[in-house]
PDB file of C-alpha atoms and ligand atoms in Angstrom:
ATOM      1  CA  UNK T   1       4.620   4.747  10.856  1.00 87.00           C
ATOM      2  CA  UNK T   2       8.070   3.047  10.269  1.00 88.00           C
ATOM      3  CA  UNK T   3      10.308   2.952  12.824  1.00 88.00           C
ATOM      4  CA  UNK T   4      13.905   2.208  13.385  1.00 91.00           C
ATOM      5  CA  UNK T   5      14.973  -1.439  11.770  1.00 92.00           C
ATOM      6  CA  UNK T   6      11.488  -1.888  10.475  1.00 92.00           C
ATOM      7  CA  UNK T   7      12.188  -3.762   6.962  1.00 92.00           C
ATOM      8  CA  UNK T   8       8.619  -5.343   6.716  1.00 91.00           C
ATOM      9  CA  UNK T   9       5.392  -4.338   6.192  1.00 94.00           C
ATOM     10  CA  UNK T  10       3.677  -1.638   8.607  1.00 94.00           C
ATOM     11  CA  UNK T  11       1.370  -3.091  11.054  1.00 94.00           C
ATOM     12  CA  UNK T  12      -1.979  -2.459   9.280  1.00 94.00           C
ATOM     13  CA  UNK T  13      -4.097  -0.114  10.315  1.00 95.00           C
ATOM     14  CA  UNK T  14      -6.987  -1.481   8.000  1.00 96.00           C
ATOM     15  CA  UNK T  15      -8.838  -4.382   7.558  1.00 95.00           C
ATOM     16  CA  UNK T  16      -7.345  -4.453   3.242  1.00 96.00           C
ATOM     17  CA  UNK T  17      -3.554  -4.099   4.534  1.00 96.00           C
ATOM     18  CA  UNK T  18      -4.255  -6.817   6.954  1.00 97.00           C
ATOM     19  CA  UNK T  19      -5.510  -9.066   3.809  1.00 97.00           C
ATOM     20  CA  UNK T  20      -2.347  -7.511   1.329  1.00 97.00           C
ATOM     21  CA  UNK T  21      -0.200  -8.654   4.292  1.00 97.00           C
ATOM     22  CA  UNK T  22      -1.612 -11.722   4.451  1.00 97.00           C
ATOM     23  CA  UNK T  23      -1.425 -12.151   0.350  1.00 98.00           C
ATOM     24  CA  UNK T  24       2.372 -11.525   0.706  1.00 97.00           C
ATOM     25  CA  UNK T  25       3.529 -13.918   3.587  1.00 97.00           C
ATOM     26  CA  UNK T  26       1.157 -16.546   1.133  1.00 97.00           C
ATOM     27  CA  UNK T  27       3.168 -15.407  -2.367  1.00 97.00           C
ATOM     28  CA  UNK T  28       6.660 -15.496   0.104  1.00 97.00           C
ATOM     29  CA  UNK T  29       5.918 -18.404   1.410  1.00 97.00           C
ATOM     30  CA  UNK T  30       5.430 -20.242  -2.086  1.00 97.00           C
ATOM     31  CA  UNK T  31       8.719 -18.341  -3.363  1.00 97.00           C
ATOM     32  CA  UNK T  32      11.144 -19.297  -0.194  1.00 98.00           C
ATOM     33  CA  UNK T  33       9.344 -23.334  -1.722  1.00 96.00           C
ATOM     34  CA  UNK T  34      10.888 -22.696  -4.864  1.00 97.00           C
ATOM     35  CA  UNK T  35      14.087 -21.068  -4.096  1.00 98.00           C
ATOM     36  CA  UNK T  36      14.834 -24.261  -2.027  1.00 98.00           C
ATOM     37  CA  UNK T  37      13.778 -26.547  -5.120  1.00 96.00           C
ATOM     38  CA  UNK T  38      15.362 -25.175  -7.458  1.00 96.00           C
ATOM     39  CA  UNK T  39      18.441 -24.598  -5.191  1.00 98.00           C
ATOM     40  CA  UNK T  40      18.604 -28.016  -4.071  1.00 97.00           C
ATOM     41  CA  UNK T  41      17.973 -29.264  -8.083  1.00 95.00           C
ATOM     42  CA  UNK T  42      20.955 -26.588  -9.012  1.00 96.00           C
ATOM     43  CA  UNK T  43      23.470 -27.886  -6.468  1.00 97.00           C
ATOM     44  CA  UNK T  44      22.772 -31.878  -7.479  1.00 95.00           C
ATOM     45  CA  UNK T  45      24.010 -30.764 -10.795  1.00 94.00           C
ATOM     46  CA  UNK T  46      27.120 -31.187  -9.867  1.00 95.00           C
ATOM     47  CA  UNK T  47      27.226 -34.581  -9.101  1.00 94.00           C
ATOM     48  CA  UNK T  48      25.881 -35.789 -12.270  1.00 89.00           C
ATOM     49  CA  UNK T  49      27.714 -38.031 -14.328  1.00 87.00           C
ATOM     50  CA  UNK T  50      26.472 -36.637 -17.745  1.00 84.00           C
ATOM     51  CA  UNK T  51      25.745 -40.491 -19.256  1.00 89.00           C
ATOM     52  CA  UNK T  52      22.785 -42.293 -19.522  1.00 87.00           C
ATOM     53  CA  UNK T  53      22.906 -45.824 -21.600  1.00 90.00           C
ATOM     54  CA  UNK T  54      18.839 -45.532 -21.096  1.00 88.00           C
ATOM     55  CA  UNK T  55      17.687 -42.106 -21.655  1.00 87.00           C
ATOM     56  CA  UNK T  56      16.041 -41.059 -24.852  1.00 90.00           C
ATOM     57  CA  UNK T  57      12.995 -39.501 -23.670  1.00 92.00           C
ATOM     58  CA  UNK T  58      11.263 -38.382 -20.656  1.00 91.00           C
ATOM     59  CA  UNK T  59       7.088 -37.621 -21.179  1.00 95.00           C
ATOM     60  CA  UNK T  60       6.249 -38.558 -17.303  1.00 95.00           C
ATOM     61  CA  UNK T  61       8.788 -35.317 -16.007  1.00 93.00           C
ATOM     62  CA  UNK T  62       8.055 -33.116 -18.703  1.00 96.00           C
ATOM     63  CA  UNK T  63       4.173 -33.160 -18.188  1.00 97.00           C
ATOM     64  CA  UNK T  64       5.169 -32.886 -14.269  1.00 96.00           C
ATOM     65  CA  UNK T  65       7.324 -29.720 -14.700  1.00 94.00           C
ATOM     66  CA  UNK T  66       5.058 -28.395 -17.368  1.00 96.00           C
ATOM     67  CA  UNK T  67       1.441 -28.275 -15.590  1.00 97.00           C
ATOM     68  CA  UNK T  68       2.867 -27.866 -11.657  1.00 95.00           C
ATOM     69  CA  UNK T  69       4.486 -24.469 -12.114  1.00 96.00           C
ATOM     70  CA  UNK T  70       0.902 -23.769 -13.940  1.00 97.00           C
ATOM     71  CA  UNK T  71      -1.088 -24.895 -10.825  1.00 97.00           C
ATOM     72  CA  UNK T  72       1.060 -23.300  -8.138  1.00 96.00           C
ATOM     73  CA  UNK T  73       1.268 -19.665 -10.415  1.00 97.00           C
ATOM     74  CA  UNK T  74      -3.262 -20.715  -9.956  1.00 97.00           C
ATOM     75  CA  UNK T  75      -2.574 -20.263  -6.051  1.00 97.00           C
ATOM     76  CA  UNK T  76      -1.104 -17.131  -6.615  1.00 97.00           C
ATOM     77  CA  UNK T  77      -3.246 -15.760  -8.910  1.00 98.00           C
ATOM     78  CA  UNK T  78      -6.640 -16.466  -7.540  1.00 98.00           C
ATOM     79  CA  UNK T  79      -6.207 -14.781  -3.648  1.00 97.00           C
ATOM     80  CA  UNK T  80      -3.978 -11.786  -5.754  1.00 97.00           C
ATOM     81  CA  UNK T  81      -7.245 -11.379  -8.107  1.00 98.00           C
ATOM     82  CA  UNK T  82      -9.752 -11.713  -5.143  1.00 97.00           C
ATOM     83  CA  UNK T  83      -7.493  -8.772  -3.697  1.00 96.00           C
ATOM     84  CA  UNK T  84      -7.724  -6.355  -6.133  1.00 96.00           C
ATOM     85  CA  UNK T  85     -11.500  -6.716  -6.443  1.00 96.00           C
ATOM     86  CA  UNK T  86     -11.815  -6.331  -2.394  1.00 95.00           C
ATOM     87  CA  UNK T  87      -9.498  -3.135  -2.709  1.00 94.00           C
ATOM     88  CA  UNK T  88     -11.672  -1.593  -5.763  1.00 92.00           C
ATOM     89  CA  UNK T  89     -15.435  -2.214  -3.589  1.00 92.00           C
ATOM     90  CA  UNK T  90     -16.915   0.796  -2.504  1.00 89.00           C
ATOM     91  CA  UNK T  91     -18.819  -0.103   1.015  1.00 85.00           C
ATOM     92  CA  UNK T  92     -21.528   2.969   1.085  1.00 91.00           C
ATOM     93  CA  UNK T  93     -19.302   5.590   2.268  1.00 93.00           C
ATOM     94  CA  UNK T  94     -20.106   7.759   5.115  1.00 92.00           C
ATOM     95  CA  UNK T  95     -17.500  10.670   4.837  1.00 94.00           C
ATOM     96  CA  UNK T  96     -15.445  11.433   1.226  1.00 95.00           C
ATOM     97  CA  UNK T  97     -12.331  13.436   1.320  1.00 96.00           C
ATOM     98  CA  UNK T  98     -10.726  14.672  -1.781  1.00 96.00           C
ATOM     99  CA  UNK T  99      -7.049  15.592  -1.952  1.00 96.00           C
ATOM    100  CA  UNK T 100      -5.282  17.157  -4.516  1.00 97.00           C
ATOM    101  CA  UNK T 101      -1.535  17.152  -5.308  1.00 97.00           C
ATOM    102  CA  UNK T 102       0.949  20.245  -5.835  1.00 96.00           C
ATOM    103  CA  UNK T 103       4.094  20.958  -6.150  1.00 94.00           C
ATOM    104  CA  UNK T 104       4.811  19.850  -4.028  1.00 94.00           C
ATOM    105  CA  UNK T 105       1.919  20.066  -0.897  1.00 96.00           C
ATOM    106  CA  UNK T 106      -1.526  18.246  -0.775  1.00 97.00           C
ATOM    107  CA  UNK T 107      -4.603  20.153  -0.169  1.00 97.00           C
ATOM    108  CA  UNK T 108      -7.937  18.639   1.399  1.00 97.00           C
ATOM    109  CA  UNK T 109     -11.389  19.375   0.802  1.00 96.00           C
ATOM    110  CA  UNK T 110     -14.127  18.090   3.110  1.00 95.00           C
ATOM    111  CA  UNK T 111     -17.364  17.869   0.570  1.00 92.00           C
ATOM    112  CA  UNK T 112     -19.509  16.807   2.907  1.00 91.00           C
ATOM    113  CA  UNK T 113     -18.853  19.721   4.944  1.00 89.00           C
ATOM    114  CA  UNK T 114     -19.744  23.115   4.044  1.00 87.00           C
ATOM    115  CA  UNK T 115     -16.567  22.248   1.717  1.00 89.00           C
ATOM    116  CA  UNK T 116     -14.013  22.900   4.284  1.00 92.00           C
ATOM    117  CA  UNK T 117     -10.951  23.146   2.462  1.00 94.00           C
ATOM    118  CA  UNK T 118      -7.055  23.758   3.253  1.00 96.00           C
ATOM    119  CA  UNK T 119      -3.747  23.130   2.659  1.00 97.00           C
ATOM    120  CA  UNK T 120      -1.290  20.532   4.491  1.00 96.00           C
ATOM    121  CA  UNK T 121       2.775  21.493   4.079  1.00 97.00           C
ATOM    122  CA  UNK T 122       5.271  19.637   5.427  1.00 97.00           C
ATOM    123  CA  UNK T 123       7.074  21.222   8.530  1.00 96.00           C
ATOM    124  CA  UNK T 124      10.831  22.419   7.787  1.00 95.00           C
ATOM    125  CA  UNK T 125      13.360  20.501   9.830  1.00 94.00           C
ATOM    126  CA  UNK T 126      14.421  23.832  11.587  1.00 94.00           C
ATOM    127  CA  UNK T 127      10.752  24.652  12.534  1.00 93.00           C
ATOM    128  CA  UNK T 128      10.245  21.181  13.842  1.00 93.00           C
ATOM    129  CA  UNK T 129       9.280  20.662  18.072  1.00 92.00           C
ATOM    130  CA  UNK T 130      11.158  18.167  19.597  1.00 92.00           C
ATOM    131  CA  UNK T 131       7.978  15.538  19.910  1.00 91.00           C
ATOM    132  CA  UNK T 132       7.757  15.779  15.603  1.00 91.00           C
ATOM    133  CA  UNK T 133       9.136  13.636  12.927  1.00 94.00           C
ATOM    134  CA  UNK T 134      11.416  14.882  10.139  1.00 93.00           C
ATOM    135  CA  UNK T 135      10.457  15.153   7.264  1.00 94.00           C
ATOM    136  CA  UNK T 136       7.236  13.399   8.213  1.00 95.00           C
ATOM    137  CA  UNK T 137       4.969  15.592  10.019  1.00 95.00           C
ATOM    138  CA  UNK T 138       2.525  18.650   8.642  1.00 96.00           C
ATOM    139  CA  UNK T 139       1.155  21.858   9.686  1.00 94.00           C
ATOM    140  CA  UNK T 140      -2.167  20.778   9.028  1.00 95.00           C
ATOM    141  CA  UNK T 141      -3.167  17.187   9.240  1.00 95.00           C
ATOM    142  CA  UNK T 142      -6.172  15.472   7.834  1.00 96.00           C
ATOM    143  CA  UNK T 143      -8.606  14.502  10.639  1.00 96.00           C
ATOM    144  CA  UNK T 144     -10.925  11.121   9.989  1.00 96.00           C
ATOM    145  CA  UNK T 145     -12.900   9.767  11.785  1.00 96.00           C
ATOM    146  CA  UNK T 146     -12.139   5.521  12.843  1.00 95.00           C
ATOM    147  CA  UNK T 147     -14.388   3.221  12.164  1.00 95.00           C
ATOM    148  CA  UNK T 148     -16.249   4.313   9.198  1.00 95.00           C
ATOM    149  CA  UNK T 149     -16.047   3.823   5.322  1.00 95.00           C
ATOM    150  CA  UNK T 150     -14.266   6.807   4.486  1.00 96.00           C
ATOM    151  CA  UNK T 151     -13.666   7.345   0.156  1.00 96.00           C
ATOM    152  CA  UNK T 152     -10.887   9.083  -0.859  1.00 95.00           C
ATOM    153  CA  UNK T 153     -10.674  10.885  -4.389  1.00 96.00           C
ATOM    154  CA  UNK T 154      -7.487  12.032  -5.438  1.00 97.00           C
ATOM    155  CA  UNK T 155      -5.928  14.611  -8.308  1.00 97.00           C
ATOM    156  CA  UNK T 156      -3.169  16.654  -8.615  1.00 97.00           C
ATOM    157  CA  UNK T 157      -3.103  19.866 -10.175  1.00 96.00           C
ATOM    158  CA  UNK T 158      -0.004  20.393 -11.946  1.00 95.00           C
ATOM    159  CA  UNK T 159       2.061  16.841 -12.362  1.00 97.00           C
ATOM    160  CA  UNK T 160       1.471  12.926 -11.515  1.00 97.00           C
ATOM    161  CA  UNK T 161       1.269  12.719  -7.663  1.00 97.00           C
ATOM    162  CA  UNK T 162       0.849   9.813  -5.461  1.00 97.00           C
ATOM    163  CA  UNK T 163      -1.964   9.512  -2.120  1.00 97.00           C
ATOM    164  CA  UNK T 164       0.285   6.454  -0.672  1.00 96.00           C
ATOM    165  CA  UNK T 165      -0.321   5.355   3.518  1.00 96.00           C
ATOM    166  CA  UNK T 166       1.412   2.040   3.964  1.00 95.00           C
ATOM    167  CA  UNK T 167      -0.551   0.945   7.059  1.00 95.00           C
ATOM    168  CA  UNK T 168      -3.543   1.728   5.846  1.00 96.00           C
ATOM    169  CA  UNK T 169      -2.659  -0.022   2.029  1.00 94.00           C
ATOM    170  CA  UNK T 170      -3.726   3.001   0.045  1.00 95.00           C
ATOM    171  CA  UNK T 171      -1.964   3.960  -2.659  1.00 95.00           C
ATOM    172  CA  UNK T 172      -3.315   5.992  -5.425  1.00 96.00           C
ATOM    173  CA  UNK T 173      -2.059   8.202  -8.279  1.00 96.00           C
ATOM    174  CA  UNK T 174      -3.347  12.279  -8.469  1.00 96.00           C
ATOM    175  CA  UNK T 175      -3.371  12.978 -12.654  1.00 97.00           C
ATOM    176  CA  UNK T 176      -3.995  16.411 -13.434  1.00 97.00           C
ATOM    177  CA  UNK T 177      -7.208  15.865 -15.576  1.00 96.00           C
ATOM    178  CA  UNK T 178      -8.298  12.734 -13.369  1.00 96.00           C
ATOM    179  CA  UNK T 179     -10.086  11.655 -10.259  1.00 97.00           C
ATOM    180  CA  UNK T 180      -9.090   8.261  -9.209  1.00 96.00           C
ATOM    181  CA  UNK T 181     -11.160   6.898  -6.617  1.00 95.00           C
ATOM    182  CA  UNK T 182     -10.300   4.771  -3.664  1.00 94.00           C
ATOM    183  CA  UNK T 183     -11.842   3.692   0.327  1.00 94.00           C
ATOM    184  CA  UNK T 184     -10.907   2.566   3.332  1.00 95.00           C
ATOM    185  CA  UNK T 185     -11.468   1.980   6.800  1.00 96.00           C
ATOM    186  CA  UNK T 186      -9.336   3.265   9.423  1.00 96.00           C
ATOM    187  CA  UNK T 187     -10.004   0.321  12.387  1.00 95.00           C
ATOM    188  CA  UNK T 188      -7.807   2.303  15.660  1.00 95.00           C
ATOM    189  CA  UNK T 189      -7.426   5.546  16.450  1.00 96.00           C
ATOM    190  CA  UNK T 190      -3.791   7.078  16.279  1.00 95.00           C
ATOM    191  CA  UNK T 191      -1.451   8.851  13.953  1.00 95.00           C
ATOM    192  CA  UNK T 192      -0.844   7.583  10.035  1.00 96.00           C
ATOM    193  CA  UNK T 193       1.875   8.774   7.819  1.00 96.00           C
ATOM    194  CA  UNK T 194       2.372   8.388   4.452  1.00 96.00           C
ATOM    195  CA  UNK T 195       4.478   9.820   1.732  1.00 96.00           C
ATOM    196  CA  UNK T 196       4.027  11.207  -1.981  1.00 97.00           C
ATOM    197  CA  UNK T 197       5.373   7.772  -4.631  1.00 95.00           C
ATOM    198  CA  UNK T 198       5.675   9.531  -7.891  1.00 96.00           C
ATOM    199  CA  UNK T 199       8.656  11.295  -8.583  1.00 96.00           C
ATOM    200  CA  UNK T 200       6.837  14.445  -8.968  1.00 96.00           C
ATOM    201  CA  UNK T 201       9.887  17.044  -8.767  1.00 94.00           C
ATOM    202  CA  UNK T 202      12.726  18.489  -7.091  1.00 95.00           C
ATOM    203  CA  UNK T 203      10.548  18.214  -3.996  1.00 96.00           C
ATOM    204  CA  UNK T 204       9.107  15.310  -4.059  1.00 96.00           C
ATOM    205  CA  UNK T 205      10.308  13.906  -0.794  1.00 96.00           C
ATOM    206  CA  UNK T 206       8.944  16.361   1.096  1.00 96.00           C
ATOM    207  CA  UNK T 207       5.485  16.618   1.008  1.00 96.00           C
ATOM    208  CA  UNK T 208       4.193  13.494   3.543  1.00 97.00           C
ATOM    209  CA  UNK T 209       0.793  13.005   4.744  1.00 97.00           C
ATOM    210  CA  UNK T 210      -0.877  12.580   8.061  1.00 97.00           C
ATOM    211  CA  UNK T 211      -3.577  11.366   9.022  1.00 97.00           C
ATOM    212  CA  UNK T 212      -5.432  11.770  12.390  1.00 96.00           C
ATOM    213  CA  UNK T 213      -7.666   9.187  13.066  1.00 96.00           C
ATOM    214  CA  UNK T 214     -10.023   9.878  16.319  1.00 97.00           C
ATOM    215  CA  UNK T 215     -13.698   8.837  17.465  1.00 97.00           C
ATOM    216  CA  UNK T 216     -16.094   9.660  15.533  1.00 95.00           C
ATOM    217  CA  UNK T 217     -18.040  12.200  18.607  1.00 95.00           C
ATOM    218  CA  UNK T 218     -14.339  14.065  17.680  1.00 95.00           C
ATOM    219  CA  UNK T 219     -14.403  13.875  14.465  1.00 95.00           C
ATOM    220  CA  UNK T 220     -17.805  15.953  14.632  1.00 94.00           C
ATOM    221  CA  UNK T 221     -16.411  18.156  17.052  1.00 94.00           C
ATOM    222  CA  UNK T 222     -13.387  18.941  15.077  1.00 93.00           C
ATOM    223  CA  UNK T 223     -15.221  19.649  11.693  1.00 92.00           C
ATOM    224  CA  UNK T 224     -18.044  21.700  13.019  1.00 91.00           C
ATOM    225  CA  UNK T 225     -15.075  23.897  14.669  1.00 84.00           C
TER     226      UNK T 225
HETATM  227 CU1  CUA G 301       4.241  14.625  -5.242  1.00 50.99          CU
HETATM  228 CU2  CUA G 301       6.061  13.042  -5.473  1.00 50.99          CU
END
């Protein structure tokens, strides 16, 4: 989760967010070029003297600053399409978990299993132990186990919802009527928290998601409990 003075990225829990984090130091790194180009270019400005005996035309520059912007937008665009393909495989999944949006909770269902169901509130502030996280934690968490494929499908049952986990770069939209389909592989155990991203009503900040990622000897334990 994010924690105090933590403007970047989460530290990715997956191997996708470690690729989209990669993707965006790449597309920063390219930008912060340009900014100081263009900068640089802007401040010259000043110091031009606005005459030129000798200047009528300029075909060597144009063609430069015509087909270099269209090869460098080429290095963004190939590793951001190569992305998007990796984050839409589906790697033979060994578990699927479907969640569905309310207003404003999630609820779970296990397919796989006996089609455990249930539903995951956020705990109030004033019912919150010391140890929990405002606004952040839940009665009842989703357990996974780490390791594995795990596919996600995702709905909502009254309005537009949002499945979103930063560290574990899912982010998917519940449409009543829909079942949008995602995956991902959780690659450490520990505790993942995301949030609902589609303003979905008056309580729309407050219905988080956490996810409990353990062994997989645990995982079976839990779910045949
Ligand atoms: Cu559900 Cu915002």
């Amino acid at each position: 989760m994010s924690t105090w003075a933590n403007l970047g990225l989460q530290d990715s829990a997956s191997p996708l967010m470690e690729q989209l984090i990669f993707f965006h130091d790449h597309a920063l790194l390219i930008l912060i070029m340009i900014t100081i180009l263009v900068g640089y270019l802007m401040f010259m400005l000043f110091f031009n003297k606005y005459v030129n005996r000798f200047l009528l035309h300029g075909q060597l520059i144009e063609m430069i600053w015509t087909i270099l912007p269209a090869i460098i937008l080429l290095f963004i665009a190939f590793p951001s399409l190569r992305l998007l393909y990796l984050l839409d495989e589906i790697n033979e999944p060994s578990l699927t978990l479907k969640s569905i949006g309310h207003q404003w909770y999630w609820s779970y269902e296990y397919s796989d299993f006996n089609n455990i169901e249930f539903d995951s509130y956020m705990i109030p502030t004033n019912e919150l132990s010391t140890d929990g996280f405002r606004l952040l934690d839940v009665d009842n968490r989703i357990v996974l186990p780490m390791n594995s494929q795990i596919r996600i499908l995702v709905t909502a049952a009254d309005v537009i919802h949002s499945w979103t986990i930063p560290a574990l770069g899912v982010k998917v939209d519940g449409t009543p009527g829909r079942l949008n389909q995602t995956n991902f592989f959780i690659n450490r155990p520990g505790l993942f928290y995301g949030q609902c991203s589609e303003i979905c009503g008056a309580n729309h900040s407050f219905m988080p998601i956490v996810i409990e990622s353990v062994p997989t000897n645990y995982f079976i334990k839990w779910i045949s409990n």
